[in-house]
mmCIF file of C-alpha atoms in Angstrom:
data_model
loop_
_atom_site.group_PDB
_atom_site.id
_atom_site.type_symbol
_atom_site.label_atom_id
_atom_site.label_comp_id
_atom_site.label_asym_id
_atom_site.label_seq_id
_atom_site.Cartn_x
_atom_site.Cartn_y
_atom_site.Cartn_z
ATOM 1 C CA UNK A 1 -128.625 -40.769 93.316
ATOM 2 C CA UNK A 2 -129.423 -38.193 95.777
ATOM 3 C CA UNK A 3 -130.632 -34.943 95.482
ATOM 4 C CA UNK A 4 -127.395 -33.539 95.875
ATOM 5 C CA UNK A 5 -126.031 -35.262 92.630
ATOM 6 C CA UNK A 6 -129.453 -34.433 90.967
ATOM 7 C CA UNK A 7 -127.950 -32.705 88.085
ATOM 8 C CA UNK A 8 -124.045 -33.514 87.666
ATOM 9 C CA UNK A 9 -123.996 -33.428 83.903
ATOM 10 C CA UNK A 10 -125.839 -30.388 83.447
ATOM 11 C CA UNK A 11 -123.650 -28.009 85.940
ATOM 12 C CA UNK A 12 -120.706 -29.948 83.895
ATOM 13 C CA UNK A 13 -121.848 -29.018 80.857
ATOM 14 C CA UNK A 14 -122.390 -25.170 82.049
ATOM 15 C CA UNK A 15 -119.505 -22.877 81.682
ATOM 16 C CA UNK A 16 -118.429 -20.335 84.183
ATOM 17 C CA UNK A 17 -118.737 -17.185 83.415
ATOM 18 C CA UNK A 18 -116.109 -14.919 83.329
ATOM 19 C CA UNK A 19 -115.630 -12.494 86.323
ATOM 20 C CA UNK A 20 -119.075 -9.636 86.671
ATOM 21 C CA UNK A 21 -118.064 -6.513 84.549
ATOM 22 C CA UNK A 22 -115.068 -8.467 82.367
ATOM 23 C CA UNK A 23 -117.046 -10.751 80.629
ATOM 24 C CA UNK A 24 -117.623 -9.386 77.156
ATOM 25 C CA UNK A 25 -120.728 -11.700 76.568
ATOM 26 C CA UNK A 26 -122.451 -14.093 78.409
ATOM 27 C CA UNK A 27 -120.620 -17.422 78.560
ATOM 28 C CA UNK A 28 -122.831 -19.593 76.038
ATOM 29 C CA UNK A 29 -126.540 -18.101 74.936
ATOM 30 C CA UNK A 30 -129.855 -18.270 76.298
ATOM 31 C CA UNK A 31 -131.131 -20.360 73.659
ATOM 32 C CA UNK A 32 -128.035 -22.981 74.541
ATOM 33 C CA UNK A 33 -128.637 -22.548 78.040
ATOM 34 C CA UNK A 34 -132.380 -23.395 77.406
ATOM 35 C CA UNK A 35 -131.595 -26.364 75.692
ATOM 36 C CA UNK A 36 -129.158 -27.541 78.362
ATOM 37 C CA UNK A 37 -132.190 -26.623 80.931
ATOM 38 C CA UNK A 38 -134.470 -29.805 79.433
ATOM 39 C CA UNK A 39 -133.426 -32.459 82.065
ATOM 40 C CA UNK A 40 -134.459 -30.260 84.499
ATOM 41 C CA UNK A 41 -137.608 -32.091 86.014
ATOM 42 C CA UNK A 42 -141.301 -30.770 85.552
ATOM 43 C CA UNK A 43 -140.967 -29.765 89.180
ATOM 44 C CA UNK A 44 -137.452 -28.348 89.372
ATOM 45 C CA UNK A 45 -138.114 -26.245 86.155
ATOM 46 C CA UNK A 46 -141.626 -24.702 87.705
ATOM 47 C CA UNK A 47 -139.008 -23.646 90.490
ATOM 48 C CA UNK A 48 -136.533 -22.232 88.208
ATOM 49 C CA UNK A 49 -139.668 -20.138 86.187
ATOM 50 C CA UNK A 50 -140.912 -18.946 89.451
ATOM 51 C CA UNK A 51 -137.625 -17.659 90.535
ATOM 52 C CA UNK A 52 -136.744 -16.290 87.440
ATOM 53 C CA UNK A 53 -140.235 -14.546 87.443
ATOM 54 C CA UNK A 54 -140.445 -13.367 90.809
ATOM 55 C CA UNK A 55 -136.614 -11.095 89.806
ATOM 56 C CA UNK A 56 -137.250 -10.327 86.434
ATOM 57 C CA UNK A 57 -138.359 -6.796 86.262
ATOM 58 C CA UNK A 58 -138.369 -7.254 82.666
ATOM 59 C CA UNK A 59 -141.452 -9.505 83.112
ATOM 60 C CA UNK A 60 -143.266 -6.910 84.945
ATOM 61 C CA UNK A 61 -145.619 -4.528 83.404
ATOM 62 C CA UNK A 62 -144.544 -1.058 82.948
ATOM 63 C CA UNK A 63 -147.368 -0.022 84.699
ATOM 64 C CA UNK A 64 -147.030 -2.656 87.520
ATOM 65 C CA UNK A 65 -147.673 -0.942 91.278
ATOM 66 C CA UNK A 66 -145.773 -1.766 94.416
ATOM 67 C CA UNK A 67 -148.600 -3.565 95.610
ATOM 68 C CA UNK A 68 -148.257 -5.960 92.466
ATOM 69 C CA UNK A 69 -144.884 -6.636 92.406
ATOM 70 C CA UNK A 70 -144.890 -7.479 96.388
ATOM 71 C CA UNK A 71 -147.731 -9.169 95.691
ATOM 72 C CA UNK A 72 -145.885 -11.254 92.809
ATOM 73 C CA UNK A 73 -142.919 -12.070 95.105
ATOM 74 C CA UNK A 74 -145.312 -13.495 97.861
ATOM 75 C CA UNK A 75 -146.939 -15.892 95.557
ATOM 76 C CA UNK A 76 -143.699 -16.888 94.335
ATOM 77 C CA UNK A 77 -142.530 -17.317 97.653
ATOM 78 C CA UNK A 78 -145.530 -19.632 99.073
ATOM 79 C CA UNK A 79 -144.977 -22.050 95.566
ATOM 80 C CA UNK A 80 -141.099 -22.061 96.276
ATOM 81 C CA UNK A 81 -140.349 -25.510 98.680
ATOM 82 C CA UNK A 82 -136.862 -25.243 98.655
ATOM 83 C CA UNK A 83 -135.616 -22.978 101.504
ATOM 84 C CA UNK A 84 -132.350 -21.968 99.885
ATOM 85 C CA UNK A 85 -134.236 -20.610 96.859
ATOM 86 C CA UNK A 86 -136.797 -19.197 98.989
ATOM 87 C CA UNK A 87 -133.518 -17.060 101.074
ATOM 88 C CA UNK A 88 -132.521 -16.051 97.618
ATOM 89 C CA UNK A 89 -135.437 -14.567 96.469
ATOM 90 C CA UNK A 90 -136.229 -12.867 99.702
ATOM 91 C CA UNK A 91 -132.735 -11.602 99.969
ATOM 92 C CA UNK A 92 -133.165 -10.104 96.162
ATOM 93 C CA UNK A 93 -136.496 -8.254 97.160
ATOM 94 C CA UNK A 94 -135.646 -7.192 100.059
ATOM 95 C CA UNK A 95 -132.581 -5.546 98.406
ATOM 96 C CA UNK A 96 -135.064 -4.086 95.964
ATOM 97 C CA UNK A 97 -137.383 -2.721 98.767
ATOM 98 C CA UNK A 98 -134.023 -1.146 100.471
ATOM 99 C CA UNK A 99 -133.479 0.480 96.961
ATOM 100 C CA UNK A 100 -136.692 1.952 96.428
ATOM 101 C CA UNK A 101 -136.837 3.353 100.068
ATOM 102 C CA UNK A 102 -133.704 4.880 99.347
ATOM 103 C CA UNK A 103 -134.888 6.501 96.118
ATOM 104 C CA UNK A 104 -138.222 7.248 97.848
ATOM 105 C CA UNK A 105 -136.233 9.422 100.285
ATOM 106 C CA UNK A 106 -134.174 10.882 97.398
ATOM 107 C CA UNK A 107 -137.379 12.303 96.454
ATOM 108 C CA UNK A 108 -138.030 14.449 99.053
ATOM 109 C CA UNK A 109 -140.926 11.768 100.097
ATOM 110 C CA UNK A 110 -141.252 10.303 103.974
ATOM 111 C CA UNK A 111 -142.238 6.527 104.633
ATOM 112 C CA UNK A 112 -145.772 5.908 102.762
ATOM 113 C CA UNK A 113 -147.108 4.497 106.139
ATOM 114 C CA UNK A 114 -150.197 2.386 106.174
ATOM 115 C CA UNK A 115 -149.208 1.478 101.884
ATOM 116 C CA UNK A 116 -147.179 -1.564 100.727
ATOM 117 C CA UNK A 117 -144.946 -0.774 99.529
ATOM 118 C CA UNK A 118 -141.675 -3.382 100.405
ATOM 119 C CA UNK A 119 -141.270 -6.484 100.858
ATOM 120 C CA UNK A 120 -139.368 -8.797 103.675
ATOM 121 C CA UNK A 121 -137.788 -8.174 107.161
ATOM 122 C CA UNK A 122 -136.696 -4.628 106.750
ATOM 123 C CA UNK A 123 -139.572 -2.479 105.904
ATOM 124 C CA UNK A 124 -140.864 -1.967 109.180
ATOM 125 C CA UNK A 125 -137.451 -0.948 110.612
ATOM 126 C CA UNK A 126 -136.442 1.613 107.569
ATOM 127 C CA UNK A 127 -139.945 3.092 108.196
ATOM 128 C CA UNK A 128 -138.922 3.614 111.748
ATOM 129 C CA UNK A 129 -135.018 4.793 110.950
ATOM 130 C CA UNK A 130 -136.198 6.568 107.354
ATOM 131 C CA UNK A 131 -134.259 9.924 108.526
ATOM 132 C CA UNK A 132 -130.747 7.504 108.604
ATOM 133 C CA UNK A 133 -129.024 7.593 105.517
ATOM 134 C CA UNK A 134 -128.106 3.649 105.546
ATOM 135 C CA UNK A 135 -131.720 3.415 107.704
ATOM 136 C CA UNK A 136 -129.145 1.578 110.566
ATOM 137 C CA UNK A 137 -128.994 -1.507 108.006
ATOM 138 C CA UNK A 138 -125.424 -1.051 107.795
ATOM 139 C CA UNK A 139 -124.727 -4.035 109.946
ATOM 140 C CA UNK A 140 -126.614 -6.027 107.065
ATOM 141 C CA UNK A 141 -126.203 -3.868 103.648
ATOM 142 C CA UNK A 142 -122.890 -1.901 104.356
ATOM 143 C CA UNK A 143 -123.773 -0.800 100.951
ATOM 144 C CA UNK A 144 -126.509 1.227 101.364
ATOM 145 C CA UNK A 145 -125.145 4.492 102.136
ATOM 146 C CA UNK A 146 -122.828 4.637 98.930
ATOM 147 C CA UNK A 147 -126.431 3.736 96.961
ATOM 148 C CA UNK A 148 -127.406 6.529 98.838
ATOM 149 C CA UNK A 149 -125.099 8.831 97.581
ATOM 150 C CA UNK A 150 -125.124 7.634 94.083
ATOM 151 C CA UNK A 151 -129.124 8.215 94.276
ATOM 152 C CA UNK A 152 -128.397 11.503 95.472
ATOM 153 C CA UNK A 153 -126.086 12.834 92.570
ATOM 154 C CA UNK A 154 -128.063 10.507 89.640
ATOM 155 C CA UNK A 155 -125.752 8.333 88.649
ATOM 156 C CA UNK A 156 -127.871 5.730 87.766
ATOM 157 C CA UNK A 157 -125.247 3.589 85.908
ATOM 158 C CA UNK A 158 -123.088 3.385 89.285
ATOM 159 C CA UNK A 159 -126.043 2.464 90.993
ATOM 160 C CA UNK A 160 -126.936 -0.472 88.598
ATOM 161 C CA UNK A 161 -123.512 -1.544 88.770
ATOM 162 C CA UNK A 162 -123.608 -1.238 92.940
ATOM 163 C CA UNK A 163 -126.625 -3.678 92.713
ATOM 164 C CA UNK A 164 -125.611 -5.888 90.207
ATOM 165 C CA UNK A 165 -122.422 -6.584 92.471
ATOM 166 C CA UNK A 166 -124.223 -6.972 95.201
ATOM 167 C CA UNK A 167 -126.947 -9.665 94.237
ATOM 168 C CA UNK A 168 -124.101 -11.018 91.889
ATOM 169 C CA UNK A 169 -121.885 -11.231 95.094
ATOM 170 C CA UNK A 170 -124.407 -12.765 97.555
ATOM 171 C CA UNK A 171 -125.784 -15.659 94.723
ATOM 172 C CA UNK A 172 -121.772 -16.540 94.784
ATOM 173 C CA UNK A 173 -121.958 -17.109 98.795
ATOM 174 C CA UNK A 174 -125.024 -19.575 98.431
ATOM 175 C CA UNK A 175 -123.405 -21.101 95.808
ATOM 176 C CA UNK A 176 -120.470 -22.330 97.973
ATOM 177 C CA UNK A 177 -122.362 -24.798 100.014
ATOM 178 C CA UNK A 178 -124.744 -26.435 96.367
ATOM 179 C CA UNK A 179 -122.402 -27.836 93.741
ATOM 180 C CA UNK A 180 -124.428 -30.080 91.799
ATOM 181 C CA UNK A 181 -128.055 -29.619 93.122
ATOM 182 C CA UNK A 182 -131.321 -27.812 91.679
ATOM 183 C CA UNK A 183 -130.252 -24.705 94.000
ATOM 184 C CA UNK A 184 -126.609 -24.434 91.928
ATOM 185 C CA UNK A 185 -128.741 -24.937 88.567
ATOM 186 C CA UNK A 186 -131.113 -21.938 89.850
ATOM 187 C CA UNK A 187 -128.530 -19.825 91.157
ATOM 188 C CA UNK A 188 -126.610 -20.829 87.615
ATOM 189 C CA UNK A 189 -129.331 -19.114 85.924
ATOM 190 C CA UNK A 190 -129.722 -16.115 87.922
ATOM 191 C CA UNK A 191 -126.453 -15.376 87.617
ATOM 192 C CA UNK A 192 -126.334 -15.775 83.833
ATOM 193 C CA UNK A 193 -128.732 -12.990 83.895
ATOM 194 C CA UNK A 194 -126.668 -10.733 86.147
ATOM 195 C CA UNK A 195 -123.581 -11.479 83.707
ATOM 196 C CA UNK A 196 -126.314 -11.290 80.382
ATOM 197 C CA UNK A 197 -127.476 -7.586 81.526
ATOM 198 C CA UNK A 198 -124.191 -6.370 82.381
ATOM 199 C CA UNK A 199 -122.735 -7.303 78.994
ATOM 200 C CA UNK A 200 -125.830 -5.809 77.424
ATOM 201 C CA UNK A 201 -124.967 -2.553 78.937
ATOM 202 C CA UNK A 202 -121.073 -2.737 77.628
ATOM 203 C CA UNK A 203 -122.565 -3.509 74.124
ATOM 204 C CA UNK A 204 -124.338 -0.260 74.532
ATOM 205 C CA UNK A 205 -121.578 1.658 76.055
ATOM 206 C CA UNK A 206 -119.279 0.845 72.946
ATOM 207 C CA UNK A 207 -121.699 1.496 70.587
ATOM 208 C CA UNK A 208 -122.140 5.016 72.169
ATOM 209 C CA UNK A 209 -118.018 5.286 72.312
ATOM 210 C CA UNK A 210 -118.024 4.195 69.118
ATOM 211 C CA UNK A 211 -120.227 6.880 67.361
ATOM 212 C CA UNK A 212 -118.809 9.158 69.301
ATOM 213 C CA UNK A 213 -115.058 8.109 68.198
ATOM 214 C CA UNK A 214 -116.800 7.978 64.668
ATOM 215 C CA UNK A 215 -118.003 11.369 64.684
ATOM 216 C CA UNK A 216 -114.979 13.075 66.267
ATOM 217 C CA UNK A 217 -112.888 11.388 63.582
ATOM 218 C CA UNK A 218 -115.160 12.358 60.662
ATOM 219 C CA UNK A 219 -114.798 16.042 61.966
ATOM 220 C CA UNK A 220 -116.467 18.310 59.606
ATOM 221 C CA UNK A 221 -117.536 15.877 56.851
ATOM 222 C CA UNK A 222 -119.495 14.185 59.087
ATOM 223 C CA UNK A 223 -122.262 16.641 57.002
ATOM 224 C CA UNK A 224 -121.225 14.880 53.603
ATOM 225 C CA UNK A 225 -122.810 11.775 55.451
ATOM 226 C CA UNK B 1 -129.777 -67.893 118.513
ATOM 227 C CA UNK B 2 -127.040 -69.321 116.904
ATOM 228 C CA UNK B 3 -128.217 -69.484 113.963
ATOM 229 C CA UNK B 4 -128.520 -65.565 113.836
ATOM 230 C CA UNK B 5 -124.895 -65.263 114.744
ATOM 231 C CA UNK B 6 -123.816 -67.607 111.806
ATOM 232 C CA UNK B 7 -126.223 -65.309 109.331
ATOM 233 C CA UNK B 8 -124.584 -62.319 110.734
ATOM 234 C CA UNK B 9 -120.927 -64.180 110.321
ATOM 235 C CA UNK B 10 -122.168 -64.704 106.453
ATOM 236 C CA UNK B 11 -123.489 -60.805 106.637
ATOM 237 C CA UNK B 12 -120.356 -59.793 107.943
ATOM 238 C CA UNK B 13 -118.306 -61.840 104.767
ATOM 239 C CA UNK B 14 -119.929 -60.973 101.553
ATOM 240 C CA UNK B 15 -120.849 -57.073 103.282
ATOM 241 C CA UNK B 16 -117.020 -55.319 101.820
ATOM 242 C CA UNK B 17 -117.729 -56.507 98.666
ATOM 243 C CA UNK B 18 -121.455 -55.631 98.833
ATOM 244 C CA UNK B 19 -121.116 -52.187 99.653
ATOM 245 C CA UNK B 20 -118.112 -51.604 98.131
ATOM 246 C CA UNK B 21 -119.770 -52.332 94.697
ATOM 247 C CA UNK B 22 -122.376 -50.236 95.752
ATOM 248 C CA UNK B 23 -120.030 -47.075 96.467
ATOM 249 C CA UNK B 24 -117.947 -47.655 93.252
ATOM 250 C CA UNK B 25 -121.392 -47.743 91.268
ATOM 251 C CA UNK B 26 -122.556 -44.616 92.746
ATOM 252 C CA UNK B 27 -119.062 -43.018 92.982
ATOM 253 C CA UNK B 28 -118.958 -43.885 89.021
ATOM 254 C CA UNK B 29 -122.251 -42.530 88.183
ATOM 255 C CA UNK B 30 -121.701 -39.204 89.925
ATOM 256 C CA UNK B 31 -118.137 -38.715 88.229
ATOM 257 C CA UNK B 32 -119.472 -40.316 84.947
ATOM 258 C CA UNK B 33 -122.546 -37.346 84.703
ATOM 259 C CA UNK B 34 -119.755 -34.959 85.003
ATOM 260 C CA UNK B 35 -117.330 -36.111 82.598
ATOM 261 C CA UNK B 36 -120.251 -36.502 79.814
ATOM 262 C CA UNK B 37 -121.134 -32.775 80.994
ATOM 263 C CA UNK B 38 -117.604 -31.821 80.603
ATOM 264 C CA UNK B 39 -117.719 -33.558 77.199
ATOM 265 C CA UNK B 40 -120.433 -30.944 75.670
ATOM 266 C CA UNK B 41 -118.546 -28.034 77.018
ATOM 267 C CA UNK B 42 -114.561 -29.065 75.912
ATOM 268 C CA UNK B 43 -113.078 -29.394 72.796
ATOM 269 C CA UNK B 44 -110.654 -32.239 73.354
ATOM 270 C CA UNK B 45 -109.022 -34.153 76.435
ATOM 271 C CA UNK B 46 -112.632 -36.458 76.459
ATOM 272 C CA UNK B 47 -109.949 -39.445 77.334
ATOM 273 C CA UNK B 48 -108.721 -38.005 80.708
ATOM 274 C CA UNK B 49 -112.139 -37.498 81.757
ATOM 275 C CA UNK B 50 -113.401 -40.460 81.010
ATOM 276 C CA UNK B 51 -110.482 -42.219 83.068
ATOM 277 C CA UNK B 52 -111.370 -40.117 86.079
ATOM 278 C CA UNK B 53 -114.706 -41.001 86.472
ATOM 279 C CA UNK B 54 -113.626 -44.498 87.121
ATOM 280 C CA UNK B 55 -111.504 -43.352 90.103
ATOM 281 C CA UNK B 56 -114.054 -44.700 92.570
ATOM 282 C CA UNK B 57 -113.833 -48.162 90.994
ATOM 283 C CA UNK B 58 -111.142 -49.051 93.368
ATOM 284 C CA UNK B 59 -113.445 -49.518 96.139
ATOM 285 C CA UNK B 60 -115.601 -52.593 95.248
ATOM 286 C CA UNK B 61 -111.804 -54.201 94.477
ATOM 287 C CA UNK B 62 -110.928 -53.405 97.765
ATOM 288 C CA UNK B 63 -114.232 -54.958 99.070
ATOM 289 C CA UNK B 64 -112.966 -58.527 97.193
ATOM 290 C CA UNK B 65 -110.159 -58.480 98.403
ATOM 291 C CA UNK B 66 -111.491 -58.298 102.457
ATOM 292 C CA UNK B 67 -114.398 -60.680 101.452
ATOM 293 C CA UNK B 68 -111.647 -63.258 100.793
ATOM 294 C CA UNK B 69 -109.617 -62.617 104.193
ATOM 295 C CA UNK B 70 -112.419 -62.968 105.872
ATOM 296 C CA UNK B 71 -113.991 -66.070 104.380
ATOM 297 C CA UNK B 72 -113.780 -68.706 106.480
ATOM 298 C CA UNK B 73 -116.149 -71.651 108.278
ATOM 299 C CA UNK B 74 -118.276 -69.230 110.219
ATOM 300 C CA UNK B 75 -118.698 -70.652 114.075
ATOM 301 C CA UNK B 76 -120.407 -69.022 116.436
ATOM 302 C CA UNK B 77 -117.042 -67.649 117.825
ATOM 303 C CA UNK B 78 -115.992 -66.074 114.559
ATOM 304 C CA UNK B 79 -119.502 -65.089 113.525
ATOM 305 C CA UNK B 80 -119.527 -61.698 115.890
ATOM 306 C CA UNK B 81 -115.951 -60.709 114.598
ATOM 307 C CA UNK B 82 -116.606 -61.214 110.759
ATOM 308 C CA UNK B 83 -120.072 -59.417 111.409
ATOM 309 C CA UNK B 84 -118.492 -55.994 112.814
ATOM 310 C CA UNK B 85 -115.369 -56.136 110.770
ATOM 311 C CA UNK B 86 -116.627 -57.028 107.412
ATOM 312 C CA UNK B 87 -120.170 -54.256 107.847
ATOM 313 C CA UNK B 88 -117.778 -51.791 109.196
ATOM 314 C CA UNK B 89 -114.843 -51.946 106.348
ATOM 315 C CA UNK B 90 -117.763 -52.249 103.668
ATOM 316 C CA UNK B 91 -119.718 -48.917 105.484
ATOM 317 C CA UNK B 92 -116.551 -47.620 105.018
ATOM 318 C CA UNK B 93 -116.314 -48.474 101.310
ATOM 319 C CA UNK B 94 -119.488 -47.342 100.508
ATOM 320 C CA UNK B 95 -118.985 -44.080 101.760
ATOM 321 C CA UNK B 96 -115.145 -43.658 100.637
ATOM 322 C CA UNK B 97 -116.708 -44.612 96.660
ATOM 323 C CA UNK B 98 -119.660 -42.108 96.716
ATOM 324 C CA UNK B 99 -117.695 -39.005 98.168
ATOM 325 C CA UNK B 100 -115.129 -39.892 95.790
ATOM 326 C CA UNK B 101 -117.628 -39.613 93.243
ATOM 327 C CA UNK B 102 -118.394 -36.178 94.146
ATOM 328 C CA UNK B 103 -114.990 -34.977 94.768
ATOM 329 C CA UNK B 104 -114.106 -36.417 91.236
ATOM 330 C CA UNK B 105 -117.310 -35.092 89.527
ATOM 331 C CA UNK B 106 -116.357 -31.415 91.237
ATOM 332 C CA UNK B 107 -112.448 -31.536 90.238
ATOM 333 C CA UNK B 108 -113.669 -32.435 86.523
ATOM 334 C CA UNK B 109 -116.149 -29.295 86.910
ATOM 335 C CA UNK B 110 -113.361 -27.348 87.793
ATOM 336 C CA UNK B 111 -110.737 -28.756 85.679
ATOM 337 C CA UNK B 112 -112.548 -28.140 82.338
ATOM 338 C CA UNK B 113 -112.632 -24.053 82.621
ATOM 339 C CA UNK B 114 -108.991 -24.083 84.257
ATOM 340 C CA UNK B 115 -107.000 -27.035 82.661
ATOM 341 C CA UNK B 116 -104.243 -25.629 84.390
ATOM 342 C CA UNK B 117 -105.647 -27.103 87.641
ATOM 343 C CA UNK B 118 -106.134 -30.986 86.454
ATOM 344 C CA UNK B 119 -103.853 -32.595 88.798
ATOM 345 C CA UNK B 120 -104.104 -30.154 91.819
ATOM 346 C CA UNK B 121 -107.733 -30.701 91.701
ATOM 347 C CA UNK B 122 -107.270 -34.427 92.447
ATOM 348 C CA UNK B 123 -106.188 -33.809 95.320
ATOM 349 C CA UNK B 124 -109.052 -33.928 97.451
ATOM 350 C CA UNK B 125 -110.411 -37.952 95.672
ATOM 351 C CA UNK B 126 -106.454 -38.990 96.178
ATOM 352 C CA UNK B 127 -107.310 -38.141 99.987
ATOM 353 C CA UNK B 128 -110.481 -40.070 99.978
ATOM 354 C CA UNK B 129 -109.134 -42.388 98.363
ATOM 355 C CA UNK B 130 -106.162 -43.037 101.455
ATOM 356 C CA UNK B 131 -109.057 -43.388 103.947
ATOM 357 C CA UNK B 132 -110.316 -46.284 101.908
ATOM 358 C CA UNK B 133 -107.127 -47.719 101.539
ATOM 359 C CA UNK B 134 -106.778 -47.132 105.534
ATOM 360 C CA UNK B 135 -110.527 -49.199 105.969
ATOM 361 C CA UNK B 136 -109.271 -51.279 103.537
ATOM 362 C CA UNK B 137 -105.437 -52.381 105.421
ATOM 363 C CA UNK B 138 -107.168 -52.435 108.319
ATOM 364 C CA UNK B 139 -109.379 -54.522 107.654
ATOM 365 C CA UNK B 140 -107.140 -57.055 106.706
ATOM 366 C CA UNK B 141 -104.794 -56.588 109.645
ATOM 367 C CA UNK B 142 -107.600 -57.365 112.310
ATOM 368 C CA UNK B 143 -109.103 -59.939 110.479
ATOM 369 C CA UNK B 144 -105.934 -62.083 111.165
ATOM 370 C CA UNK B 145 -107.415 -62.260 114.667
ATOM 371 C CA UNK B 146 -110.619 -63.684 113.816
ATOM 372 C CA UNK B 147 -110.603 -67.342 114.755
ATOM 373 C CA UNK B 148 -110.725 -69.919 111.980
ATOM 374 C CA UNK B 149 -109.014 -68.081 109.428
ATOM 375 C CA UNK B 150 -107.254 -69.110 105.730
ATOM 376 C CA UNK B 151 -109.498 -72.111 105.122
#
């Protein structure tokens, strides 16, 4: 069996999940998904764990610098073999450096020349094209300028939604070309996390909605309470 | 020298049913991983996937059958003719059985979140499988210009 059949049953035996931002839960829990993960190889499940650690912000410290989080993607990077997965966590970073250039800027700050502080292709260009609101990426992120303006008037849950669609959106291009390979399994994963947060944050939501639907119907003896 | 050319005659005989059992086990396996995957995600309808996956057993049949046309006394005139039809019709095979496989193994993937789909996504294996019967009738045709034949 080739590498390209390398894990049949398991993508078989992983649902889809619904579409980003209509799924009301992620389409079969972590601890499932886990269990499924076991005939993953010793190799191909080091991969998964780096690439799962080198986009989790969750894993970070809160305290983490720049400098340590591009210094976490690097060493991710040089473990990484496969050049697919390598792409897709370069294209995820980079995204991230994009972001926090943009927010940077939104902060009344100029490029912090001579510190790291992105990662990838782009840094030296948005340094040199910092005063343009997309920083002339347009070509690559047409997406930039409405995270721009989103930055610009705080709305951090558009934002997080912009982004989430975005990685979401470029995980389902690579996953065109791998059907049954460690790459799909990876990029399997990483978008049950998209899917995972994004249901997370409509949990919240209708929690809020629903206190707030609680209280208005209460009215006054809300007090008694 | 000649007795190359008769080896490659024999080659040539037993190489459709070779490689065609070859693609049909590999075709199996492939579409057999994804119906037992499909299993632990679907309620019911095990039996349909289970028949699938043996789609790509058609091949090593169709790799008898051409072994038998083309068995014969092999002569050093008929050696070079059974040689490049019988490796070509079982490369063929082989091929026609493993991408069967995967088109099988993808349209029970897809099938099992969209039931709806079932026979459309067939579509693609029923394809593969009309190139192997194409190798397959082929074969057969120009094999009944190989000298020596029906023994």
């Amino acid at each position: 069996m080739s590498q390209a059949d390398a894990y049949v049953m398991l993508i078989s035996s992983l649902p889809n999940p619904e579409s980003l931002f209509r799924a009301k839960r992620p389409p079969l829990s972590r601890l499932k998904l886990d269990q499924r993960l076991r005939v993953l190889t010793a190799e191909d499940a080091r991969t998964l764990k780096l690439v799962e650690g080198a986009l989790d912000w969750r894993r970070l410290p809160i305290d983490a610098a720049e400098g340590d989080i591009i210094a976490r993607g690097r060493r991710a990077l040089a473990h990484i073999d496969n050049p697919t997965l390598q792409r897709i966590v370069r294209d995820r970073l980079e995204i991230r450096s994009c972001v926090a250039a943009l927010r940077r800027r939104a902060r009344g700050e100029g490029p912090p020349l001579g510190k790291p502080w992105g990662f990838g292709r782009w840094v030296g260009h948005i340094e040199r094209n910092w005063s343009d609101a997309g920083f002339r990426l347009d070509g690559v992120f047409p997406w930039l300028r409405e995270a721009d303006g989103l930055i610009r008037h705080s709305d951090a849950a558009a934002l997080e939604r912009l982004l989430l669609q975005q990685a979401y959106r470029r995980l389902q291009r690579v996953a065109g070309s791998h059907t049954f390979d460690i790459e799909a399994v990876v990029i399997y994963v990483l978008k049950w996390n998209i899917v995972n947060r994004t249901t997370r944050y409509n949990r919240v939501a209708a929690t809020r909605r629903f206190e707030a639907l609680s209280r208005s119907g209460l009215g006054k003896q809300v007090d008694l309470f | 020298m000649n007795e190359v050319a008769l080896a490659l005659g024999w080659v040539g005989i037993y190489a459709p049913m070779a490689l065609g059992a070859i693609g049909s086990t590999i075709g199996c396996g492939i579409s057999g991983q994804a119906s037992i995957g499909a299993m632990l995600e679907t309620e019911g309808g095990y039996g349909r996937y289970v028949g699938l996956s043996a789609f790509p057993s058609t091949f090593v049949i169709y790799g008898i059958v051409i072994m038998f046309t083309l068995n014969r006394e092999v002569t050093a005139a008929n050696a070079g003719g059974l040689f490049g039809v019988g490796l070509l019709a079982g490369l063929a095979l082989i091929y026609c059985g493993i991408w069967q496989g995967r088109t099988v193994a993808a349209a029970i993937n897809a099938a099992k979140e969209k039931p709806e789909i079932f026979g459309l996504s067939l579509a693609p294996a029923a394809i593969v499988e009309g190139f192997g019967v194409f190798a397959f009738v082929f074969a057969l045709v120009i094999s009944g210009g190989i000298a020596g034949g029906a023994l």
